[in-house]
Amino acid sequence: QTHSSLPDINPSPMEPSSRSEALDGDLKLLASRMQERRFAKNEPLFEAGSFCDGFMLIVEGTALSDSRPSVDGVVAFGMNTGRFTFEAGALLGEVDFHLGSPHSYTARGGPEGCSAAVLTRAAIEKLEEENPRTALLAHRVALRSVCLLTAATVGIFARVPRAAEAPKATGGGGGGGGMPF
């Protein structure tokens, strides 16, 4: 069984048609608790250091960032250069939200702006009380995004040569040796 599609997130032992109907109901309830917001070109969706009160799903358009999420200074994908584009379907803020930390990067509306569905902490807490299965679905979607981000980061680090494997730099006169990396 694969876990590449959203229906696989629901672990209930129901018949496939019942599970699909339950998932549809959970998704509709989850969507009803999200607030849709429109962001103009370059308008901040959130800024680094600001309080992270939820996470968001890009629904339409793009969002841009000059950095990636980070935890204690370790940046996702192992680099923080260039401009990153988040397209429709991307989750933003889920890492910082689940860590309970301020936003670790700034995201802004892309060239055409964007629409985002925002799920706040208060909305999730209310779902946890009223419909725990739907709240669990929201957390699992965010966790899946974090896992994919982690897997991509680990994959990049795995391709970086270790110091022992890297070719040795040679000094070229002038006394100082080459860099060890």
PDB file of C-alpha atoms in Angstrom:
ATOM      1  CA  GLN A   1       0.000   0.000   0.000  1.00  0.00           C
ATOM      2  CA  THR A   2       1.315   3.438  -0.883  1.00  0.00           C
ATOM      3  CA  HIS A   3       1.075   6.613   1.147  1.00  0.00           C
ATOM      4  CA  SER A   4       1.365   8.972  -1.774  1.00  0.00           C
ATOM      5  CA  SER A   5      -2.260  10.071  -1.890  1.00  0.00           C
ATOM      6  CA  LEU A   6      -4.417  11.913   0.600  1.00  0.00           C
ATOM      7  CA  PRO A   7      -6.967   9.079   1.116  1.00  0.00           C
ATOM      8  CA  ASP A   8      -4.179   6.932   2.590  1.00  0.00           C
ATOM      9  CA  ILE A   9      -3.882   9.465   5.425  1.00  0.00           C
ATOM     10  CA  ASN A  10      -7.161   8.221   6.953  1.00  0.00           C
ATOM     11  CA  PRO A  11      -6.260   5.050   8.877  1.00  0.00           C
ATOM     12  CA  SER A  12      -9.798   3.927   9.733  1.00  0.00           C
ATOM     13  CA  PRO A  13     -10.605   0.277   8.950  1.00  0.00           C
ATOM     14  CA  MET A  14     -13.755   1.152   6.965  1.00  0.00           C
ATOM     15  CA  GLU A  15     -14.762  -0.161   3.571  1.00  0.00           C
ATOM     16  CA  PRO A  16     -13.166   1.869   0.732  1.00  0.00           C
ATOM     17  CA  SER A  17     -16.404   3.702  -0.194  1.00  0.00           C
ATOM     18  CA  SER A  18     -17.143   4.526   3.472  1.00  0.00           C
ATOM     19  CA  ARG A  19     -13.547   5.677   4.000  1.00  0.00           C
ATOM     20  CA  SER A  20     -13.786   7.893   0.921  1.00  0.00           C
ATOM     21  CA  GLU A  21     -17.056   9.423   2.120  1.00  0.00           C
ATOM     22  CA  ALA A  22     -15.589   9.984   5.596  1.00  0.00           C
ATOM     23  CA  LEU A  23     -12.502  11.617   4.092  1.00  0.00           C
ATOM     24  CA  ASP A  24     -14.680  13.849   1.892  1.00  0.00           C
ATOM     25  CA  GLY A  25     -16.593  14.924   5.004  1.00  0.00           C
ATOM     26  CA  ASP A  26     -13.371  15.566   6.930  1.00  0.00           C
ATOM     27  CA  LEU A  27     -11.916  17.609   4.061  1.00  0.00           C
ATOM     28  CA  LYS A  28     -15.099  19.689   3.763  1.00  0.00           C
ATOM     29  CA  LEU A  29     -15.110  20.340   7.513  1.00  0.00           C
ATOM     30  CA  LEU A  30     -11.410  21.218   7.443  1.00  0.00           C
ATOM     31  CA  ALA A  31     -11.911  23.572   4.493  1.00  0.00           C
ATOM     32  CA  SER A  32     -14.808  25.266   6.304  1.00  0.00           C
ATOM     33  CA  ARG A  33     -12.451  26.112   9.192  1.00  0.00           C
ATOM     34  CA  MET A  34      -9.793  27.674   6.971  1.00  0.00           C
ATOM     35  CA  GLN A  35      -9.778  31.385   6.228  1.00  0.00           C
ATOM     36  CA  GLU A  36      -9.057  32.311   2.622  1.00  0.00           C
ATOM     37  CA  ARG A  37      -6.808  35.335   2.241  1.00  0.00           C
ATOM     38  CA  ARG A  38      -5.591  37.135  -0.844  1.00  0.00           C
ATOM     39  CA  PHE A  39      -2.054  38.550  -0.928  1.00  0.00           C
ATOM     40  CA  ALA A  40      -0.893  41.119  -3.491  1.00  0.00           C
ATOM     41  CA  LYS A  41       2.476  41.044  -5.237  1.00  0.00           C
ATOM     42  CA  ASN A  42       5.240  41.345  -2.591  1.00  0.00           C
ATOM     43  CA  GLU A  43       2.711  41.537   0.268  1.00  0.00           C
ATOM     44  CA  PRO A  44       4.015  39.537   3.259  1.00  0.00           C
ATOM     45  CA  LEU A  45       2.169  36.331   4.037  1.00  0.00           C
ATOM     46  CA  PHE A  46       4.306  36.323   7.190  1.00  0.00           C
ATOM     47  CA  GLU A  47       7.720  37.640   8.219  1.00  0.00           C
ATOM     48  CA  ALA A  48      10.704  35.965   9.832  1.00  0.00           C
ATOM     49  CA  GLY A  49      10.526  36.345  13.608  1.00  0.00           C
ATOM     50  CA  SER A  50       6.772  36.944  13.708  1.00  0.00           C
ATOM     51  CA  PHE A  51       4.468  34.781  15.815  1.00  0.00           C
ATOM     52  CA  CYS A  52       3.394  31.639  13.959  1.00  0.00           C
ATOM     53  CA  ASP A  53      -0.316  31.176  14.663  1.00  0.00           C
ATOM     54  CA  GLY A  54      -1.066  28.560  12.010  1.00  0.00           C
ATOM     55  CA  PHE A  55      -0.071  27.328   8.610  1.00  0.00           C
ATOM     56  CA  MET A  56      -1.369  27.964   5.120  1.00  0.00           C
ATOM     57  CA  LEU A  57      -2.012  26.233   1.847  1.00  0.00           C
ATOM     58  CA  ILE A  58      -1.337  28.158  -1.356  1.00  0.00           C
ATOM     59  CA  VAL A  59      -4.578  27.841  -3.330  1.00  0.00           C
ATOM     60  CA  GLU A  60      -3.806  30.002  -6.358  1.00  0.00           C
ATOM     61  CA  GLY A  61      -0.819  31.949  -7.638  1.00  0.00           C
ATOM     62  CA  THR A  62       2.635  31.802  -6.079  1.00  0.00           C
ATOM     63  CA  ALA A  63       4.452  32.941  -2.963  1.00  0.00           C
ATOM     64  CA  LEU A  64       8.161  33.762  -2.861  1.00  0.00           C
ATOM     65  CA  SER A  65      10.855  33.613  -0.215  1.00  0.00           C
ATOM     66  CA  ASP A  66      14.553  34.386  -0.157  1.00  0.00           C
ATOM     67  CA  SER A  67      15.100  31.699   2.463  1.00  0.00           C
ATOM     68  CA  ARG A  68      13.780  28.328   3.583  1.00  0.00           C
ATOM     69  CA  PRO A  69      12.399  27.117   6.917  1.00  0.00           C
ATOM     70  CA  SER A  70      15.108  26.479   9.489  1.00  0.00           C
ATOM     71  CA  VAL A  71      15.384  24.881  12.894  1.00  0.00           C
ATOM     72  CA  ASP A  72      18.080  26.199  15.226  1.00  0.00           C
ATOM     73  CA  GLY A  73      19.907  27.650  12.240  1.00  0.00           C
ATOM     74  CA  VAL A  74      19.823  24.447  10.160  1.00  0.00           C
ATOM     75  CA  VAL A  75      18.128  25.354   6.912  1.00  0.00           C
ATOM     76  CA  ALA A  76      15.866  23.018   4.977  1.00  0.00           C
ATOM     77  CA  PHE A  77      17.567  21.715   1.845  1.00  0.00           C
ATOM     78  CA  GLY A  78      20.901  22.634   3.433  1.00  0.00           C
ATOM     79  CA  MET A  79      21.172  25.953   1.648  1.00  0.00           C
ATOM     80  CA  ASN A  80      19.706  29.383   1.834  1.00  0.00           C
ATOM     81  CA  THR A  81      20.616  31.014  -1.434  1.00  0.00           C
ATOM     82  CA  GLY A  82      18.399  32.128  -4.244  1.00  0.00           C
ATOM     83  CA  ARG A  83      14.681  32.747  -4.434  1.00  0.00           C
ATOM     84  CA  PHE A  84      12.226  29.987  -3.614  1.00  0.00           C
ATOM     85  CA  THR A  85       8.815  29.738  -5.245  1.00  0.00           C
ATOM     86  CA  PHE A  86       5.835  28.091  -3.566  1.00  0.00           C
ATOM     87  CA  GLU A  87       3.088  27.138  -6.016  1.00  0.00           C
ATOM     88  CA  ALA A  88      -0.531  26.091  -5.531  1.00  0.00           C
ATOM     89  CA  GLY A  89      -0.656  23.095  -3.199  1.00  0.00           C
ATOM     90  CA  ALA A  90       2.371  24.121  -1.122  1.00  0.00           C
ATOM     91  CA  LEU A  91       2.088  24.363   2.658  1.00  0.00           C
ATOM     92  CA  LEU A  92       3.845  27.242   4.379  1.00  0.00           C
ATOM     93  CA  GLY A  93       4.511  27.724   8.080  1.00  0.00           C
ATOM     94  CA  GLU A  94       3.824  24.108   9.074  1.00  0.00           C
ATOM     95  CA  VAL A  95       7.346  23.501  10.427  1.00  0.00           C
ATOM     96  CA  ASP A  96       7.379  26.588  12.647  1.00  0.00           C
ATOM     97  CA  PHE A  97       3.761  26.010  13.712  1.00  0.00           C
ATOM     98  CA  HIS A  98       4.381  22.473  14.916  1.00  0.00           C
ATOM     99  CA  LEU A  99       7.627  23.463  16.635  1.00  0.00           C
ATOM    100  CA  GLY A 100       5.847  26.321  18.406  1.00  0.00           C
ATOM    101  CA  SER A 101       8.482  28.756  17.188  1.00  0.00           C
ATOM    102  CA  PRO A 102       8.314  32.109  15.407  1.00  0.00           C
ATOM    103  CA  HIS A 103       8.427  32.078  11.617  1.00  0.00           C
ATOM    104  CA  SER A 104      11.957  31.186  10.494  1.00  0.00           C
ATOM    105  CA  TYR A 105      11.603  32.830   7.074  1.00  0.00           C
ATOM    106  CA  THR A 106       9.595  35.503   5.258  1.00  0.00           C
ATOM    107  CA  ALA A 107       7.115  34.657   2.497  1.00  0.00           C
ATOM    108  CA  ARG A 108       5.570  37.225   0.135  1.00  0.00           C
ATOM    109  CA  GLY A 109       3.026  37.193  -2.664  1.00  0.00           C
ATOM    110  CA  GLY A 110       4.560  36.257  -6.010  1.00  0.00           C
ATOM    111  CA  PRO A 111       4.445  38.290  -9.248  1.00  0.00           C
ATOM    112  CA  GLU A 112       0.682  37.759  -9.620  1.00  0.00           C
ATOM    113  CA  GLY A 113       0.013  37.582  -5.858  1.00  0.00           C
ATOM    114  CA  CYS A 114      -1.610  34.526  -4.328  1.00  0.00           C
ATOM    115  CA  SER A 115      -4.579  33.176  -2.432  1.00  0.00           C
ATOM    116  CA  ALA A 116      -3.971  31.049   0.634  1.00  0.00           C
ATOM    117  CA  ALA A 117      -6.221  29.031   2.922  1.00  0.00           C
ATOM    118  CA  VAL A 118      -5.071  29.678   6.480  1.00  0.00           C
ATOM    119  CA  LEU A 119      -5.639  27.233   9.323  1.00  0.00           C
ATOM    120  CA  THR A 120      -5.101  28.984  12.647  1.00  0.00           C
ATOM    121  CA  ARG A 121      -4.150  27.456  15.967  1.00  0.00           C
ATOM    122  CA  ALA A 122      -7.578  28.401  17.362  1.00  0.00           C
ATOM    123  CA  ALA A 123      -9.334  26.617  14.479  1.00  0.00           C
ATOM    124  CA  ILE A 124      -7.242  23.474  15.002  1.00  0.00           C
ATOM    125  CA  GLU A 125      -7.863  23.517  18.761  1.00  0.00           C
ATOM    126  CA  LYS A 126     -11.610  23.835  18.160  1.00  0.00           C
ATOM    127  CA  LEU A 127     -11.461  20.916  15.703  1.00  0.00           C
ATOM    128  CA  GLU A 128      -9.533  18.862  18.267  1.00  0.00           C
ATOM    129  CA  GLU A 129     -12.455  19.300  20.684  1.00  0.00           C
ATOM    130  CA  GLU A 130     -15.319  18.937  18.189  1.00  0.00           C
ATOM    131  CA  ASN A 131     -13.983  16.459  15.632  1.00  0.00           C
ATOM    132  CA  PRO A 132     -10.644  14.875  16.596  1.00  0.00           C
ATOM    133  CA  ARG A 133     -10.472  12.795  13.398  1.00  0.00           C
ATOM    134  CA  THR A 134     -10.574  15.933  11.230  1.00  0.00           C
ATOM    135  CA  ALA A 135      -7.995  17.648  13.462  1.00  0.00           C
ATOM    136  CA  LEU A 136      -5.787  14.581  13.112  1.00  0.00           C
ATOM    137  CA  LEU A 137      -6.118  14.820   9.337  1.00  0.00           C
ATOM    138  CA  ALA A 138      -4.883  18.445   9.446  1.00  0.00           C
ATOM    139  CA  HIS A 139      -1.870  17.444  11.560  1.00  0.00           C
ATOM    140  CA  ARG A 140      -1.102  14.484   9.279  1.00  0.00           C
ATOM    141  CA  VAL A 141      -1.165  16.649   6.163  1.00  0.00           C
ATOM    142  CA  ALA A 142       1.289  19.054   7.823  1.00  0.00           C
ATOM    143  CA  LEU A 143       3.456  16.177   9.060  1.00  0.00           C
ATOM    144  CA  ARG A 144       3.574  14.715   5.542  1.00  0.00           C
ATOM    145  CA  SER A 145       4.811  18.068   4.242  1.00  0.00           C
ATOM    146  CA  VAL A 146       7.478  18.223   6.960  1.00  0.00           C
ATOM    147  CA  CYS A 147       8.564  14.648   6.162  1.00  0.00           C
ATOM    148  CA  LEU A 148       8.904  15.435   2.444  1.00  0.00           C
ATOM    149  CA  LEU A 149      10.942  18.548   3.286  1.00  0.00           C
ATOM    150  CA  THR A 150      13.135  16.493   5.620  1.00  0.00           C
ATOM    151  CA  ALA A 151      13.621  13.726   3.066  1.00  0.00           C
ATOM    152  CA  ALA A 152      14.682  16.244   0.423  1.00  0.00           C
ATOM    153  CA  THR A 153      17.100  17.875   2.880  1.00  0.00           C
ATOM    154  CA  VAL A 154      18.623  14.545   3.895  1.00  0.00           C
ATOM    155  CA  GLY A 155      18.922  13.598   0.224  1.00  0.00           C
ATOM    156  CA  ILE A 156      20.894  16.748  -0.510  1.00  0.00           C
ATOM    157  CA  PHE A 157      23.168  16.276   2.514  1.00  0.00           C
ATOM    158  CA  ALA A 158      23.797  12.669   1.464  1.00  0.00           C
ATOM    159  CA  ARG A 159      25.203  13.911  -1.857  1.00  0.00           C
ATOM    160  CA  VAL A 160      27.630  16.365  -0.225  1.00  0.00           C
ATOM    161  CA  PRO A 161      31.107  14.788  -0.021  1.00  0.00           C
ATOM    162  CA  ARG A 162      32.524  14.381   3.468  1.00  0.00           C
ATOM    163  CA  ALA A 163      35.896  15.925   4.250  1.00  0.00           C
ATOM    164  CA  ALA A 164      37.595  12.498   4.064  1.00  0.00           C
ATOM    165  CA  GLU A 165      36.081  11.859   0.616  1.00  0.00           C
ATOM    166  CA  ALA A 166      36.663  15.326  -0.811  1.00  0.00           C
ATOM    167  CA  PRO A 167      39.712  15.879  -3.002  1.00  0.00           C
ATOM    168  CA  LYS A 168      42.597  17.406  -1.081  1.00  0.00           C
ATOM    169  CA  ALA A 169      43.372  20.997  -2.005  1.00  0.00           C
ATOM    170  CA  THR A 170      47.010  21.776  -2.501  1.00  0.00           C
ATOM    171  CA  GLY A 171      48.767  24.903  -1.402  1.00  0.00           C
ATOM    172  CA  GLY A 172      50.172  27.011  -4.144  1.00  0.00           C
ATOM    173  CA  GLY A 173      53.301  28.641  -2.729  1.00  0.00           C
ATOM    174  CA  GLY A 174      52.884  31.602  -0.426  1.00  0.00           C
ATOM    175  CA  GLY A 175      52.792  29.462   2.672  1.00  0.00           C
ATOM    176  CA  GLY A 176      49.148  28.691   3.503  1.00  0.00           C
ATOM    177  CA  GLY A 177      47.781  25.300   2.573  1.00  0.00           C
ATOM    178  CA  GLY A 178      44.596  24.787   0.648  1.00  0.00           C
ATOM    179  CA  MET A 179      41.143  24.785   2.173  1.00  0.00           C
ATOM    180  CA  PRO A 180      40.124  21.426   3.644  1.00  0.00           C
ATOM    181  CA  PHE A 181      36.849  21.340   1.724  1.00  0.00           C
TER     182      PHE A 181
END
